[in-house]
Short mmCIF file of the C-alpha atoms (twelve columns), coordinates in Angstrom:
data_MODEL
# 
_entry.id   MODEL 
# 
loop_
_atom_site.group_PDB 
_atom_site.id 
_atom_site.type_symbol 
_atom_site.label_atom_id 
_atom_site.label_alt_id 
_atom_site.label_comp_id 
_atom_site.label_asym_id 
_atom_site.label_seq_id 
_atom_site.Cartn_x 
_atom_site.Cartn_y 
_atom_site.Cartn_z 
_atom_site.pdbx_PDB_model_num 
ATOM 1   C CA . MET A 1   14.938  -34.897 23.634  1 
ATOM 2   C CA . THR A 2   15.355  -31.108 23.542  1 
ATOM 3   C CA . LYS A 3   13.803  -29.489 20.504  1 
ATOM 4   C CA . PRO A 4   15.813  -26.764 18.723  1 
ATOM 5   C CA . LEU A 5   14.470  -23.224 18.725  1 
ATOM 6   C CA . MET A 6   12.639  -22.562 15.447  1 
ATOM 7   C CA . MET A 7   11.013  -19.429 14.025  1 
ATOM 8   C CA . THR A 8   8.537   -19.583 11.161  1 
ATOM 9   C CA . SER A 9   8.165   -17.191 8.242   1 
ATOM 10  C CA . ALA A 10  4.604   -16.507 9.427   1 
ATOM 11  C CA . GLN A 11  5.905   -15.441 12.859  1 
ATOM 12  C CA . ILE A 12  8.263   -12.938 11.192  1 
ATOM 13  C CA . VAL A 13  5.262   -11.433 9.392   1 
ATOM 14  C CA . GLU A 14  3.381   -11.215 12.714  1 
ATOM 15  C CA . VAL A 15  6.323   -9.381  14.292  1 
ATOM 16  C CA . ALA A 16  6.431   -6.925  11.375  1 
ATOM 17  C CA . GLU A 17  2.692   -6.241  11.652  1 
ATOM 18  C CA . SER A 18  2.967   -5.729  15.427  1 
ATOM 19  C CA . ILE A 19  5.358   -2.773  14.920  1 
ATOM 20  C CA . GLY A 20  3.558   -1.336  11.898  1 
ATOM 21  C CA . VAL A 21  6.039   -2.517  9.256   1 
ATOM 22  C CA . SER A 22  4.535   -3.649  5.946   1 
ATOM 23  C CA . LYS A 23  6.012   -7.077  5.171   1 
ATOM 24  C CA . SER A 24  3.917   -9.688  3.356   1 
ATOM 25  C CA . HIS A 25  4.447   -13.427 3.775   1 
ATOM 26  C CA . GLN A 26  5.473   -13.723 0.120   1 
ATOM 27  C CA . HIS A 27  8.175   -11.088 0.641   1 
ATOM 28  C CA . VAL A 28  9.481   -12.839 3.760   1 
ATOM 29  C CA . MET A 29  9.624   -16.184 1.936   1 
ATOM 30  C CA . ARG A 30  11.455  -14.503 -0.951  1 
ATOM 31  C CA . ASP A 31  14.015  -13.084 1.507   1 
ATOM 32  C CA . ILE A 32  14.503  -16.544 3.073   1 
ATOM 33  C CA . LYS A 33  15.020  -18.159 -0.342  1 
ATOM 34  C CA . VAL A 34  17.627  -15.561 -1.285  1 
ATOM 35  C CA . THR A 35  19.399  -16.006 2.070   1 
ATOM 36  C CA . LEU A 36  19.533  -19.809 1.778   1 
ATOM 37  C CA . MET A 37  20.725  -19.640 -1.839  1 
ATOM 38  C CA . ASP A 38  23.501  -17.200 -0.886  1 
ATOM 39  C CA . LEU A 39  24.577  -19.421 2.008   1 
ATOM 40  C CA . TYR A 40  24.642  -22.810 0.284   1 
ATOM 41  C CA . PHE A 41  24.801  -22.268 -3.480  1 
ATOM 42  C CA . GLU A 42  27.148  -19.319 -3.857  1 
ATOM 43  C CA . GLN A 43  29.217  -20.894 -6.642  1 
ATOM 44  C CA . GLU A 44  26.191  -22.209 -8.530  1 
ATOM 45  C CA . LEU A 45  24.586  -18.745 -8.473  1 
ATOM 46  C CA . LYS A 46  27.523  -17.291 -10.359 1 
ATOM 47  C CA . GLY A 47  26.588  -19.429 -13.351 1 
ATOM 48  C CA . ILE A 48  22.917  -18.410 -13.186 1 
ATOM 49  C CA . LEU A 49  22.876  -14.673 -12.421 1 
ATOM 50  C CA . PRO A 50  23.555  -12.068 -15.148 1 
ATOM 51  C CA . GLU A 51  26.451  -9.634  -14.789 1 
ATOM 52  C CA . LYS A 52  24.092  -6.654  -14.803 1 
ATOM 53  C CA . CYS A 53  21.921  -6.190  -11.691 1 
ATOM 54  C CA . PRO A 54  22.413  -9.746  -10.322 1 
ATOM 55  C CA . GLY A 55  20.753  -8.937  -6.982  1 
ATOM 56  C CA . ARG A 56  17.586  -7.594  -8.575  1 
ATOM 57  C CA . TYR A 57  17.429  -10.570 -10.953 1 
ATOM 58  C CA . LYS A 58  17.890  -13.000 -8.058  1 
ATOM 59  C CA . SER A 59  15.074  -11.443 -6.025  1 
ATOM 60  C CA . ALA A 60  12.709  -11.260 -8.989  1 
ATOM 61  C CA . ASN A 61  13.310  -14.904 -9.896  1 
ATOM 62  C CA . ALA A 62  13.811  -16.311 -6.382  1 
ATOM 63  C CA . ASP A 63  11.009  -18.894 -6.700  1 
ATOM 64  C CA . ARG A 64  12.362  -20.503 -9.862  1 
ATOM 65  C CA . ILE A 65  16.047  -20.362 -8.862  1 
ATOM 66  C CA . PHE A 66  15.348  -21.763 -5.373  1 
ATOM 67  C CA . GLU A 67  13.433  -24.763 -6.749  1 
ATOM 68  C CA . GLU A 68  16.241  -25.408 -9.244  1 
ATOM 69  C CA . LEU A 69  19.091  -25.164 -6.730  1 
ATOM 70  C CA . PHE A 70  17.343  -27.026 -3.899  1 
ATOM 71  C CA . SER A 71  16.264  -29.950 -6.062  1 
ATOM 72  C CA . GLU A 72  16.712  -33.392 -4.535  1 
ATOM 73  C CA . GLN A 73  19.657  -34.130 -6.825  1 
ATOM 74  C CA . ASN A 74  21.534  -30.938 -5.887  1 
ATOM 75  C CA . VAL A 75  20.851  -31.405 -2.173  1 
ATOM 76  C CA . LYS A 76  22.162  -34.984 -2.188  1 
ATOM 77  C CA . ALA A 77  25.401  -33.711 -3.737  1 
ATOM 78  C CA . LYS A 78  26.014  -31.618 -0.605  1 
ATOM 79  C CA . PRO A 79  26.219  -33.896 2.497   1 
ATOM 80  C CA . THR A 80  26.418  -30.916 4.845   1 
ATOM 81  C CA . LEU A 81  23.206  -29.498 3.409   1 
ATOM 82  C CA . VAL A 82  21.459  -32.858 3.816   1 
ATOM 83  C CA . GLN A 83  22.190  -32.681 7.553   1 
ATOM 84  C CA . LEU A 84  20.840  -29.126 7.838   1 
ATOM 85  C CA . ILE A 85  17.518  -29.569 6.022   1 
ATOM 86  C CA . GLY A 86  14.952  -30.601 8.588   1 
ATOM 87  C CA . SER A 87  17.101  -29.705 11.589  1 
ATOM 88  C CA . ALA A 88  18.387  -26.159 10.922  1 
ATOM 89  C CA . PHE A 89  15.735  -25.083 8.425   1 
ATOM 90  C CA . SER A 90  12.851  -26.606 6.492   1 
ATOM 91  C CA . TRP A 91  9.855   -25.658 4.401   1 
ATOM 92  C CA . SER A 92  6.306   -26.857 3.852   1 
ATOM 93  C CA . ARG A 93  4.152   -27.007 0.745   1 
ATOM 94  C CA . ASP A 94  0.440   -26.715 0.094   1 
ATOM 95  C CA . THR A 95  -1.696  -29.399 -1.560  1 
ATOM 96  C CA . GLN A 96  -0.630  -28.145 -4.997  1 
ATOM 97  C CA . GLY A 97  3.058   -28.497 -4.205  1 
ATOM 98  C CA . ARG A 98  3.768   -24.773 -3.820  1 
ATOM 99  C CA . LEU A 99  5.959   -23.489 -1.009  1 
ATOM 100 C CA . ALA A 100 3.708   -22.428 1.863   1 
ATOM 101 C CA . GLY A 101 6.162   -21.460 4.620   1 
ATOM 102 C CA . PHE A 102 9.619   -21.807 6.156   1 
ATOM 103 C CA . MET A 103 11.007  -22.739 9.574   1 
ATOM 104 C CA . LEU A 104 14.440  -21.411 10.590  1 
ATOM 105 C CA . ASP A 105 16.582  -22.153 13.612  1 
ATOM 106 C CA . LYS A 106 17.962  -19.257 15.656  1 
ATOM 107 C CA . HIS A 107 21.200  -19.007 13.653  1 
ATOM 108 C CA . HIS A 108 19.465  -18.808 10.257  1 
ATOM 109 C CA . ALA A 109 16.711  -16.512 11.573  1 
ATOM 110 C CA . GLU A 110 19.305  -14.039 12.873  1 
ATOM 111 C CA . THR A 111 21.191  -14.220 9.574   1 
ATOM 112 C CA . LEU A 112 17.969  -13.355 7.736   1 
ATOM 113 C CA . VAL A 113 16.887  -10.410 9.893   1 
ATOM 114 C CA . TYR A 114 20.334  -8.764  9.817   1 
ATOM 115 C CA . GLY A 115 19.342  -7.604  6.337   1 
ATOM 116 C CA . TYR A 116 16.180  -5.897  7.614   1 
ATOM 117 C CA . SER A 117 15.682  -2.406  9.000   1 
ATOM 118 C CA . THR A 118 16.916  -1.693  12.519  1 
ATOM 119 C CA . LYS A 119 13.364  -1.512  13.878  1 
ATOM 120 C CA . LEU A 120 12.251  -4.837  12.371  1 
ATOM 121 C CA . ARG A 121 15.553  -6.531  13.182  1 
ATOM 122 C CA . HIS A 122 15.285  -5.492  16.841  1 
ATOM 123 C CA . ALA A 123 11.673  -6.745  17.064  1 
ATOM 124 C CA . CYS A 124 12.495  -10.116 15.433  1 
ATOM 125 C CA . ILE A 125 15.459  -10.732 17.725  1 
ATOM 126 C CA . ALA A 126 13.299  -9.826  20.737  1 
ATOM 127 C CA . ARG A 127 10.720  -12.382 19.543  1 
ATOM 128 C CA . LEU A 128 13.487  -14.988 19.180  1 
ATOM 129 C CA . HIS A 129 14.446  -14.378 22.797  1 
ATOM 130 C CA . GLU A 130 10.809  -14.876 23.848  1 
ATOM 131 C CA . LEU A 131 10.619  -18.162 21.938  1 
ATOM 132 C CA . GLU A 132 13.896  -19.233 23.527  1 
ATOM 133 C CA . LYS A 133 12.504  -18.606 27.012  1 
ATOM 134 C CA . GLU A 134 9.298   -20.520 26.188  1 
ATOM 135 C CA . LEU A 135 11.346  -23.466 24.891  1 
ATOM 136 C CA . ALA A 136 13.546  -23.431 27.992  1 
ATOM 137 C CA . ALA A 137 10.474  -23.418 30.242  1 
ATOM 138 C CA . ARG A 138 9.061   -26.489 28.448  1 
ATOM 139 C CA . SER A 139 12.428  -28.253 28.750  1 
ATOM 140 C CA . LEU A 140 12.794  -27.865 32.522  1 
ATOM 141 C CA . PRO A 141 13.574  -31.193 34.205  1 
ATOM 142 C CA . ALA A 142 10.919  -32.855 36.305  1 
ATOM 143 C CA . PRO A 143 11.070  -32.038 40.026  1 
ATOM 144 C CA . ALA A 144 13.202  -34.343 42.123  1 
ATOM 145 C CA . PRO A 145 11.252  -37.111 43.876  1 
ATOM 146 C CA . THR A 146 10.421  -36.557 47.529  1 
ATOM 147 C CA . PRO A 147 12.986  -38.383 49.677  1 
ATOM 148 C CA . GLU A 148 11.769  -41.263 51.767  1 
ATOM 149 C CA . PRO A 149 11.365  -40.757 55.529  1 
ATOM 150 C CA . LYS A 150 14.619  -41.265 57.382  1 
ATOM 151 C CA . SER A 151 13.284  -43.213 60.329  1 
ATOM 152 C CA . ILE A 152 13.315  -47.020 60.073  1 
ATOM 153 C CA . GLU A 153 9.657   -47.253 61.111  1 
ATOM 154 C CA . ASP A 154 8.495   -44.732 58.513  1 
ATOM 155 C CA . LYS A 155 10.592  -46.466 55.837  1 
ATOM 156 C CA . THR A 156 8.897   -49.755 56.633  1 
ATOM 157 C CA . VAL A 157 5.432   -48.193 56.354  1 
ATOM 158 C CA . ALA A 158 6.390   -46.563 53.078  1 
ATOM 159 C CA . ARG A 159 7.699   -49.814 51.602  1 
ATOM 160 C CA . VAL A 160 4.611   -51.738 52.713  1 
ATOM 161 C CA . SER A 161 2.380   -49.103 51.100  1 
ATOM 162 C CA . LYS A 162 4.295   -49.407 47.838  1 
ATOM 163 C CA . ALA A 163 4.113   -53.188 48.025  1 
ATOM 164 C CA . ILE A 164 0.320   -52.961 48.355  1 
ATOM 165 C CA . ILE A 165 0.189   -50.773 45.251  1 
ATOM 166 C CA . VAL A 166 2.319   -53.268 43.331  1 
ATOM 167 C CA . LEU A 167 0.179   -56.213 44.452  1 
ATOM 168 C CA . ASP A 168 -2.966  -54.313 43.522  1 
ATOM 169 C CA . MET A 169 -1.588  -53.644 40.050  1 
ATOM 170 C CA . LEU A 170 -0.505  -57.271 39.687  1 
ATOM 171 C CA . ALA A 171 -4.039  -58.338 40.594  1 
ATOM 172 C CA . GLY A 172 -5.266  -56.265 37.656  1 
ATOM 173 C CA . SER A 173 -7.208  -53.723 39.651  1 
ATOM 174 C CA . LYS A 174 -9.270  -51.581 37.254  1 
ATOM 175 C CA . SER A 175 -9.130  -48.667 39.651  1 
ATOM 176 C CA . TYR A 176 -5.951  -47.561 37.886  1 
ATOM 177 C CA . GLY A 177 -7.556  -47.616 34.435  1 
ATOM 178 C CA . LEU A 178 -4.563  -49.450 32.934  1 
ATOM 179 C CA . THR A 179 -4.408  -51.832 30.013  1 
ATOM 180 C CA . GLN A 180 -2.589  -55.149 30.225  1 
ATOM 181 C CA . GLU A 181 0.392   -53.594 28.458  1 
ATOM 182 C CA . GLU A 182 0.472   -50.667 30.892  1 
ATOM 183 C CA . HIS A 183 0.170   -53.031 33.846  1 
ATOM 184 C CA . ARG A 184 3.312   -54.873 32.821  1 
ATOM 185 C CA . ASN A 185 5.354   -51.806 31.886  1 
ATOM 186 C CA . GLY A 186 4.129   -49.789 34.860  1 
ATOM 187 C CA . ILE A 187 5.042   -52.545 37.319  1 
ATOM 188 C CA . HIS A 188 8.558   -52.851 35.901  1 
ATOM 189 C CA . LYS A 189 9.138   -49.112 36.220  1 
ATOM 190 C CA . LEU A 190 7.729   -48.988 39.752  1 
ATOM 191 C CA . LEU A 191 9.896   -51.871 40.972  1 
ATOM 192 C CA . ARG A 192 13.052  -50.566 39.322  1 
ATOM 193 C CA . ALA A 193 12.457  -47.128 40.847  1 
ATOM 194 C CA . ASN A 194 12.471  -48.775 44.299  1 
ATOM 195 C CA . ASP A 195 15.511  -51.012 43.660  1 
ATOM 196 C CA . VAL A 196 13.375  -54.159 43.603  1 
ATOM 197 C CA . PRO A 197 14.486  -57.018 41.246  1 
ATOM 198 C CA . THR A 198 12.229  -57.512 38.222  1 
ATOM 199 C CA . ASP A 199 13.624  -60.788 36.901  1 
ATOM 200 C CA . MET A 200 10.600  -62.704 38.239  1 
ATOM 201 C CA . LEU A 201 8.172   -60.576 36.193  1 
ATOM 202 C CA . PRO A 202 7.296   -60.963 32.490  1 
ATOM 203 C CA . ALA A 203 9.443   -58.931 30.113  1 
ATOM 204 C CA . PRO A 204 8.091   -55.440 29.338  1 
ATOM 205 C CA . THR A 205 6.031   -55.355 26.152  1 
ATOM 206 C CA . ASN A 206 7.215   -51.863 25.255  1 
ATOM 207 C CA . ASP A 207 9.515   -49.690 27.345  1 
ATOM 208 C CA . THR A 208 9.870   -46.776 24.941  1 
ATOM 209 C CA . TYR A 209 6.723   -44.731 25.579  1 
ATOM 210 C CA . VAL A 210 7.707   -43.265 28.913  1 
ATOM 211 C CA . GLY A 211 6.754   -39.643 28.325  1 
ATOM 212 C CA . GLU A 212 5.663   -39.465 24.713  1 
ATOM 213 C CA . GLY A 213 4.390   -41.697 21.927  1 
ATOM 214 C CA . THR A 214 2.619   -41.839 18.592  1 
ATOM 215 C CA . ALA A 215 -1.075  -41.199 18.038  1 
ATOM 216 C CA . THR A 216 -1.492  -44.857 17.109  1 
ATOM 217 C CA . HIS A 217 -0.097  -45.910 20.493  1 
ATOM 218 C CA . TYR A 218 -2.286  -43.641 22.619  1 
ATOM 219 C CA . LEU A 219 -5.461  -44.237 20.604  1 
ATOM 220 C CA . LYS A 220 -4.856  -47.971 20.936  1 
ATOM 221 C CA . LEU A 221 -4.774  -47.587 24.712  1 
ATOM 222 C CA . ARG A 222 -8.213  -46.002 24.453  1 
ATOM 223 C CA . GLY A 223 -9.830  -48.748 22.388  1 
ATOM 224 C CA . SER A 224 -8.487  -48.184 18.839  1 
ATOM 225 C CA . CYS A 225 -11.943 -47.080 17.700  1 
ATOM 226 C CA . LEU A 226 -11.030 -43.701 16.196  1 
ATOM 227 C CA . PRO A 227 -8.762  -44.176 13.129  1 
ATOM 228 C CA . VAL A 228 -5.521  -42.208 13.172  1 
ATOM 229 C CA . THR A 229 -6.383  -40.520 9.873   1 
ATOM 230 C CA . LYS A 230 -9.627  -39.103 11.281  1 
ATOM 231 C CA . PHE A 231 -7.850  -38.185 14.518  1 
ATOM 232 C CA . PHE A 232 -5.318  -36.091 12.585  1 
ATOM 233 C CA . LYS A 233 -8.130  -34.511 10.559  1 
ATOM 234 C CA . LEU A 234 -9.790  -33.354 13.790  1 
ATOM 235 C CA . LEU A 235 -6.469  -31.902 14.994  1 
ATOM 236 C CA . HIS A 236 -6.085  -30.109 11.647  1 
ATOM 237 C CA . GLU A 237 -9.576  -28.626 11.910  1 
ATOM 238 C CA . GLU A 238 -8.705  -27.451 15.433  1 
ATOM 239 C CA . GLY A 239 -5.622  -25.665 14.058  1 
ATOM 240 C CA . LEU A 240 -3.166  -27.837 16.010  1 
ATOM 241 C CA . ILE A 241 -1.329  -29.402 13.050  1 
ATOM 242 C CA . THR A 242 -0.602  -28.453 9.444   1 
ATOM 243 C CA . ARG A 243 0.182   -30.423 6.304   1 
ATOM 244 C CA . HIS A 244 3.836   -30.528 5.242   1 
ATOM 245 C CA . SER A 245 4.619   -31.394 1.619   1 
ATOM 246 C CA . ARG A 246 7.844   -31.873 -0.282  1 
ATOM 247 C CA . PRO A 247 8.751   -33.244 -3.717  1 
ATOM 248 C CA . SER A 248 9.964   -36.847 -3.795  1 
ATOM 249 C CA . SER A 249 12.304  -38.517 -6.279  1 
ATOM 250 C CA . LYS A 250 9.364   -40.325 -7.942  1 
ATOM 251 C CA . THR A 251 7.204   -39.154 -10.834 1 
ATOM 252 C CA . ARG A 252 3.690   -40.123 -11.908 1 
ATOM 253 C CA . LYS A 253 3.547   -42.435 -14.927 1 
ATOM 254 C CA . THR A 254 0.460   -40.688 -16.305 1 
ATOM 255 C CA . ASP A 255 1.818   -37.153 -16.719 1 
ATOM 256 C CA . GLY A 256 5.418   -37.263 -15.439 1 
ATOM 257 C CA . ALA A 257 4.632   -34.868 -12.572 1 
ATOM 258 C CA . THR A 258 6.682   -35.105 -9.395  1 
ATOM 259 C CA . VAL A 259 5.048   -37.151 -6.644  1 
ATOM 260 C CA . MET A 260 4.669   -35.164 -3.433  1 
ATOM 261 C CA . LYS A 261 5.396   -36.697 -0.031  1 
ATOM 262 C CA . ARG A 262 3.271   -35.388 2.829   1 
ATOM 263 C CA . CYS A 263 3.339   -35.559 6.593   1 
ATOM 264 C CA . TRP A 264 1.810   -33.676 9.535   1 
ATOM 265 C CA . ARG A 265 3.634   -31.017 11.583  1 
ATOM 266 C CA . PRO A 266 2.435   -29.212 14.724  1 
ATOM 267 C CA . THR A 267 1.458   -25.554 14.683  1 
ATOM 268 C CA . THR A 268 2.608   -23.188 17.425  1 
ATOM 269 C CA . GLU A 269 -0.630  -23.931 19.315  1 
ATOM 270 C CA . GLY A 270 -0.248  -27.665 18.744  1 
ATOM 271 C CA . MET A 271 3.208   -27.720 20.338  1 
ATOM 272 C CA . ARG A 272 1.427   -27.715 23.718  1 
ATOM 273 C CA . PHE A 273 0.422   -31.330 23.044  1 
ATOM 274 C CA . CYS A 274 3.009   -32.784 20.656  1 
ATOM 275 C CA . TYR A 275 6.264   -32.242 18.827  1 
ATOM 276 C CA . GLU A 276 7.860   -33.428 15.602  1 
ATOM 277 C CA . GLU A 277 10.867  -35.717 15.293  1 
ATOM 278 C CA . PRO A 278 12.836  -35.620 12.000  1 
ATOM 279 C CA . ASN A 279 13.141  -38.943 10.182  1 
ATOM 280 C CA . PRO A 280 16.827  -39.646 9.375   1 
ATOM 281 C CA . LYS A 281 15.802  -42.165 6.692   1 
ATOM 282 C CA . SER A 282 14.522  -39.244 4.586   1 
ATOM 283 C CA . TYR A 283 17.525  -37.042 5.385   1 
ATOM 284 C CA . ASN A 284 15.413  -35.332 8.080   1 
ATOM 285 C CA . ARG A 285 12.972  -33.982 5.493   1 
ATOM 286 C CA . ASP A 286 9.981   -35.944 6.837   1 
ATOM 287 C CA . PHE A 287 8.678   -35.892 10.390  1 
ATOM 288 C CA . THR A 288 6.984   -38.145 12.947  1 
ATOM 289 C CA . MET A 289 4.456   -36.654 15.371  1 
ATOM 290 C CA . LEU A 290 4.983   -37.632 19.018  1 
ATOM 291 C CA . PHE A 291 2.395   -36.754 21.684  1 
ATOM 292 C CA . TYR A 292 2.995   -36.007 25.375  1 
ATOM 293 C CA . ALA A 293 1.407   -38.669 27.583  1 
ATOM 294 C CA . SER A 294 0.565   -36.172 30.333  1 
ATOM 295 C CA . ARG A 295 -1.414  -33.948 27.922  1 
ATOM 296 C CA . PHE A 296 -3.135  -36.486 25.689  1 
ATOM 297 C CA . ASN A 297 -6.349  -36.518 27.752  1 
ATOM 298 C CA . ALA A 298 -6.489  -32.721 27.571  1 
ATOM 299 C CA . LEU A 299 -6.024  -32.981 23.808  1 
ATOM 300 C CA . MET A 300 -8.908  -35.462 23.531  1 
ATOM 301 C CA . LYS A 301 -11.108 -33.131 25.573  1 
ATOM 302 C CA . LEU A 302 -10.207 -30.205 23.304  1 
ATOM 303 C CA . ILE A 303 -11.342 -31.996 20.131  1 
ATOM 304 C CA . ALA A 304 -14.383 -33.597 21.804  1 
ATOM 305 C CA . PRO A 305 -16.922 -31.193 20.187  1 
ATOM 306 C CA . ARG A 306 -15.521 -31.939 16.721  1 
ATOM 307 C CA . TYR A 307 -15.559 -35.667 17.465  1 
ATOM 308 C CA . GLU A 308 -19.216 -35.559 18.503  1 
ATOM 309 C CA . ALA A 309 -20.066 -33.435 15.445  1 
ATOM 310 C CA . LEU A 310 -18.334 -36.000 13.219  1 
ATOM 311 C CA . ILE A 311 -20.469 -38.809 14.649  1 
ATOM 312 C CA . ALA A 312 -23.651 -36.688 14.438  1 
ATOM 313 C CA . SER A 313 -22.973 -35.962 10.743  1 
ATOM 314 C CA . GLY A 314 -23.129 -39.666 9.938   1 
ATOM 315 C CA . LYS A 315 -19.785 -39.509 8.097   1 
ATOM 316 C CA . TYR A 316 -18.190 -41.692 10.749  1 
ATOM 317 C CA . VAL A 317 -19.763 -44.541 12.709  1 
ATOM 318 C CA . PRO A 318 -17.619 -46.144 15.456  1 
ATOM 319 C CA . GLU A 319 -17.170 -49.824 14.731  1 
ATOM 320 C CA . TRP A 320 -17.195 -51.945 17.860  1 
ATOM 321 C CA . SER A 321 -16.423 -55.637 17.903  1 
ATOM 322 C CA . LYS A 322 -19.347 -58.011 18.526  1 
ATOM 323 C CA . SER A 323 -18.140 -58.704 22.050  1 
ATOM 324 C CA . GLU A 324 -18.336 -55.017 22.973  1 
ATOM 325 C CA . ASN A 325 -21.436 -53.156 24.095  1 
ATOM 326 C CA . GLU A 326 -22.710 -49.633 24.572  1 
ATOM 327 C CA . LYS A 327 -21.093 -49.461 28.001  1 
ATOM 328 C CA . HIS A 328 -17.684 -49.882 26.404  1 
ATOM 329 C CA . ALA A 329 -18.578 -47.280 23.785  1 
ATOM 330 C CA . LYS A 330 -19.544 -44.816 26.509  1 
ATOM 331 C CA . GLU A 331 -16.309 -45.456 28.399  1 
ATOM 332 C CA . TYR A 332 -14.365 -44.834 25.204  1 
ATOM 333 C CA . ARG A 333 -16.181 -41.586 24.459  1 
ATOM 334 C CA . ASP A 334 -15.593 -40.471 28.050  1 
ATOM 335 C CA . HIS A 335 -11.874 -40.276 27.234  1 
ATOM 336 C CA . PHE A 336 -12.701 -37.258 25.091  1 
ATOM 337 C CA . THR A 337 -14.262 -35.380 27.995  1 
ATOM 338 C CA . ALA A 338 -12.213 -36.683 30.906  1 
ATOM 339 C CA . ASP A 339 -10.482 -34.033 32.998  1 
# 
């Protein structure tokens, strides 16, 4: 799945600072709010803004007007807007429910910066092009497999070698470091890739995690000792993910305050190891974190010092089943430092 190009409000501030232009994050977020209100609530604004100095009033009261116009009720009344939030643009909130930042796709980012000075507009568009190149580089298809030898003799040797690998996997060889689930799925993929029938094998337990999967899935493959909540906390401390908050349709019975829904989203640095997938059940306003299989070991190695510090602090004690021993615990911890 190809991720759309996104630019954050914080990145716009970084671009401004790099060219010596004074532009605070609060000012950038105000500009984004005004732009989104002009694009999607033009008619509604006419009933809110005064006749005298409407532009100045809109900028000065952007926070209040944005929250009013982009309420859940107003958004649901605009099906087109429901499709855009989460895919074309989105925002995050801090723990107190205040807007903390925006993410804009290329189209909305360009619309925003067209209102800036020529110098800042040129720098932002140049940064967009850089992000576009980085995204394209990450989306390059995998190299084509090496063709089999053309000679009949070499083909026979190659097929025998593959058959030995398959038999070794079927025998449950631990040299591959695979779980029972991976044995079954891996064998199916290997046979299908070589045009070998798989109807005599057990059905795959899960054929979806080919190149990416959830944290729960990959931690389970490594023993399910580290809880997902603590895993995400370590990633947050490492600066790889950030907390995303949005108001829900529910209110607290005690004080009537709006209940906030929260989920994790990757930072720019974290996108090396994972990406976010919008949840259509929440109109793409919530996200699921998916991790790249090929980089999960590197991610575990990166947070290894924090993991060891967590254990040393006594705030977390790995709980092993009675049948497990210290050898298993050591093998599990080795996943954090494996190359």
